GROMACS .gro file of C-alpha atoms in nm:
model
  175
    1UNK     CA    1  -2.586   1.665  -3.337
    2UNK     CA    2  -2.611   1.708  -3.038
    3UNK     CA    3  -2.967   1.640  -2.836
    4UNK     CA    4  -2.837   1.769  -2.505
    5UNK     CA    5  -2.949   2.127  -2.343
    6UNK     CA    6  -2.583   2.307  -2.231
    7UNK     CA    7  -2.542   2.224  -1.859
    8UNK     CA    8  -2.530   2.557  -1.659
    9UNK     CA    9  -2.631   2.728  -1.340
   10UNK     CA   10  -2.951   2.804  -1.611
   11UNK     CA   11  -3.018   2.424  -1.693
   12UNK     CA   12  -3.401   2.371  -1.686
   13UNK     CA   13  -3.460   2.166  -1.273
   14UNK     CA   14  -3.819   1.983  -1.195
   15UNK     CA   15  -4.018   2.249  -1.097
   16UNK     CA   16  -4.009   2.248  -0.664
   17UNK     CA   17  -3.614   2.134  -0.691
   18UNK     CA   18  -3.284   2.373  -0.623
   19UNK     CA   19  -3.101   2.487  -0.953
   20UNK     CA   20  -2.775   2.392  -1.062
   21UNK     CA   21  -2.483   2.542  -0.918
   22UNK     CA   22  -2.132   2.540  -1.098
   23UNK     CA   23  -1.895   2.672  -0.820
   24UNK     CA   24  -1.537   2.775  -0.860
   25UNK     CA   25  -1.288   2.598  -0.685
   26UNK     CA   26  -0.950   2.653  -0.848
   27UNK     CA   27  -0.772   2.873  -1.090
   28UNK     CA   28  -0.488   2.854  -1.213
   29UNK     CA   29  -0.366   3.208  -1.138
   30UNK     CA   30  -0.382   3.030  -0.753
   31UNK     CA   31  -0.311   2.669  -0.803
   32UNK     CA   32  -0.229   2.586  -1.153
   33UNK     CA   33  -0.519   2.461  -1.221
   34UNK     CA   34  -0.921   2.564  -1.296
   35UNK     CA   35  -1.160   2.304  -1.092
   36UNK     CA   36  -1.466   2.330  -1.054
   37UNK     CA   37  -1.761   2.135  -0.749
   38UNK     CA   38  -2.127   2.007  -0.943
   39UNK     CA   39  -2.459   2.085  -0.748
   40UNK     CA   40  -2.761   1.962  -0.903
   41UNK     CA   41  -3.083   1.761  -0.873
   42UNK     CA   42  -3.027   1.464  -1.073
   43UNK     CA   43  -3.401   1.559  -1.257
   44UNK     CA   44  -3.238   1.831  -1.401
   45UNK     CA   45  -3.122   1.908  -1.755
   46UNK     CA   46  -3.068   1.673  -2.018
   47UNK     CA   47  -3.130   1.352  -1.871
   48UNK     CA   48  -3.250   0.992  -1.857
   49UNK     CA   49  -3.495   0.810  -1.611
   50UNK     CA   50  -3.410   0.422  -1.560
   51UNK     CA   51  -3.761   0.227  -1.387
   52UNK     CA   52  -3.627   0.235  -1.037
   53UNK     CA   53  -3.734   0.621  -1.116
   54UNK     CA   54  -4.043   0.491  -0.980
   55UNK     CA   55  -3.987   0.129  -0.894
   56UNK     CA   56  -3.855   0.018  -0.590
   57UNK     CA   57  -3.776  -0.336  -0.837
   58UNK     CA   58  -3.675  -0.138  -1.168
   59UNK     CA   59  -3.393  -0.112  -1.304
   60UNK     CA   60  -3.127   0.217  -1.251
   61UNK     CA   61  -2.932   0.277  -1.529
   62UNK     CA   62  -2.597   0.100  -1.427
   63UNK     CA   63  -2.835  -0.232  -1.486
   64UNK     CA   64  -2.882  -0.223  -1.858
   65UNK     CA   65  -2.629  -0.335  -2.125
   66UNK     CA   66  -2.411  -0.101  -2.253
   67UNK     CA   67  -2.551  -0.190  -2.577
   68UNK     CA   68  -2.853  -0.109  -2.560
   69UNK     CA   69  -2.786   0.264  -2.573
   70UNK     CA   70  -2.689   0.247  -2.905
   71UNK     CA   71  -2.969   0.110  -3.141
   72UNK     CA   72  -3.148   0.274  -3.430
   73UNK     CA   73  -3.346   0.618  -3.419
   74UNK     CA   74  -3.686   0.789  -3.494
   75UNK     CA   75  -3.812   1.179  -3.445
   76UNK     CA   76  -4.161   1.130  -3.447
   77UNK     CA   77  -4.355   1.497  -3.522
   78UNK     CA   78  -4.549   1.600  -3.200
   79UNK     CA   79  -4.671   1.920  -3.214
   80UNK     CA   80  -5.030   1.830  -3.224
   81UNK     CA   81  -5.237   1.813  -2.864
   82UNK     CA   82  -5.596   1.711  -2.955
   83UNK     CA   83  -5.846   1.798  -2.696
   84UNK     CA   84  -5.704   1.619  -2.306
   85UNK     CA   85  -5.334   1.795  -2.405
   86UNK     CA   86  -5.147   1.500  -2.561
   87UNK     CA   87  -4.926   1.461  -2.816
   88UNK     CA   88  -5.012   1.337  -3.095
   89UNK     CA   89  -4.754   1.144  -3.339
   90UNK     CA   90  -4.744   0.867  -3.567
   91UNK     CA   91  -4.582   0.647  -3.404
   92UNK     CA   92  -4.688   0.346  -3.619
   93UNK     CA   93  -4.454   0.496  -3.830
   94UNK     CA   94  -4.144   0.425  -3.538
   95UNK     CA   95  -4.148   0.007  -3.586
   96UNK     CA   96  -3.797  -0.107  -3.615
   97UNK     CA   97  -3.716   0.127  -3.414
   98UNK     CA   98  -3.563   0.128  -3.048
   99UNK     CA   99  -3.523   0.497  -2.922
  100UNK     CA  100  -3.827   0.739  -3.041
  101UNK     CA  101  -3.770   1.074  -2.911
  102UNK     CA  102  -4.068   1.319  -2.968
  103UNK     CA  103  -4.016   1.661  -3.081
  104UNK     CA  104  -4.323   1.869  -2.928
  105UNK     CA  105  -4.191   2.157  -3.006
  106UNK     CA  106  -4.163   2.207  -2.604
  107UNK     CA  107  -3.820   2.269  -2.612
  108UNK     CA  108  -3.845   2.622  -2.759
  109UNK     CA  109  -4.004   2.779  -2.449
  110UNK     CA  110  -3.669   2.708  -2.348
  111UNK     CA  111  -3.582   2.945  -2.019
  112UNK     CA  112  -3.947   3.163  -1.986
  113UNK     CA  113  -4.209   2.948  -1.746
  114UNK     CA  114  -4.419   2.825  -2.058
  115UNK     CA  115  -4.141   2.539  -2.083
  116UNK     CA  116  -4.339   2.421  -1.766
  117UNK     CA  117  -4.666   2.510  -1.831
  118UNK     CA  118  -4.916   2.312  -2.056
  119UNK     CA  119  -4.694   2.084  -2.042
  120UNK     CA  120  -4.754   1.856  -2.338
  121UNK     CA  121  -4.843   1.495  -2.260
  122UNK     CA  122  -4.757   1.116  -2.392
  123UNK     CA  123  -5.117   0.897  -2.291
  124UNK     CA  124  -5.056   0.618  -2.158
  125UNK     CA  125  -5.271   0.494  -2.467
  126UNK     CA  126  -4.936   0.635  -2.744
  127UNK     CA  127  -4.734   0.485  -2.426
  128UNK     CA  128  -4.882   0.094  -2.430
  129UNK     CA  129  -4.764   0.135  -2.887
  130UNK     CA  130  -4.446   0.187  -2.781
  131UNK     CA  131  -4.445  -0.071  -2.594
  132UNK     CA  132  -4.627  -0.311  -2.884
  133UNK     CA  133  -4.366  -0.238  -3.118
  134UNK     CA  134  -4.074  -0.265  -2.812
  135UNK     CA  135  -3.953   0.014  -2.811
  136UNK     CA  136  -3.625   0.067  -2.525
  137UNK     CA  137  -3.661   0.466  -2.507
  138UNK     CA  138  -3.858   0.745  -2.492
  139UNK     CA  139  -3.797   1.040  -2.474
  140UNK     CA  140  -3.860   1.410  -2.499
  141UNK     CA  141  -3.810   1.802  -2.619
  142UNK     CA  142  -3.972   1.864  -2.241
  143UNK     CA  143  -3.926   1.770  -1.868
  144UNK     CA  144  -4.142   1.503  -1.852
  145UNK     CA  145  -4.411   1.362  -2.038
  146UNK     CA  146  -4.756   1.327  -1.829
  147UNK     CA  147  -4.780   1.492  -1.493
  148UNK     CA  148  -4.877   1.290  -1.130
  149UNK     CA  149  -5.028   1.023  -1.087
  150UNK     CA  150  -4.725   0.966  -1.361
  151UNK     CA  151  -4.907   0.702  -1.612
  152UNK     CA  152  -4.672   0.690  -1.838
  153UNK     CA  153  -4.364   0.698  -1.700
  154UNK     CA  154  -4.473   0.403  -1.458
  155UNK     CA  155  -4.639   0.177  -1.762
  156UNK     CA  156  -4.295   0.229  -1.976
  157UNK     CA  157  -4.116   0.105  -1.646
  158UNK     CA  158  -4.285  -0.231  -1.561
  159UNK     CA  159  -4.077  -0.293  -1.956
  160UNK     CA  160  -3.762  -0.131  -1.860
  161UNK     CA  161  -3.769   0.121  -2.054
  162UNK     CA  162  -3.601   0.451  -1.999
  163UNK     CA  163  -3.733   0.767  -2.078
  164UNK     CA  164  -3.484   1.122  -2.151
  165UNK     CA  165  -3.635   1.406  -2.090
  166UNK     CA  166  -3.548   1.798  -2.188
  167UNK     CA  167  -3.396   1.676  -2.487
  168UNK     CA  168  -3.291   1.952  -2.703
  169UNK     CA  169  -3.251   1.997  -3.119
  170UNK     CA  170  -3.492   1.743  -3.283
  171UNK     CA  171  -3.698   1.964  -3.481
  172UNK     CA  172  -3.407   1.893  -3.764
  173UNK     CA  173  -3.439   1.557  -3.713
  174UNK     CA  174  -3.836   1.454  -3.736
  175UNK     CA  175  -3.904   1.173  -4.005
   0.00000   0.00000   0.00000
């Protein structure tokens, strides 16, 4: 199952950043091959945030051992939220998982303004629980797990946990 969204000129870009552009350079008819140029911000579509994103001393993706990108995974049902707008999920069921993904339901709002409003938030309490469980990667079907001052990002990055944003097709994998 592909958990990445289609990357085209409609892929969601972080608010305030330009949309990606795919520009046709050559065609088979004119030069014997099709080629294109891609212009995009890195935080567009499905992507992985590495600690360097918010920590000067943080690891970049290339600093991680390739083997750390493989492991066990679980998708948690995080469609419920508390009064603060934070996702509510049974994090204890993620014990032993390297990758913990949250299905928040926000991916159903892709292509609408609603995708960027009233975002599902992973609290620092939940982030600490994930650190205690030794998760290596946390992801969700939204463009960010938190908002300024990005405390969840920073807490996860302090322990070299990567964050995958803009996942899709999680709903069938819960449990």
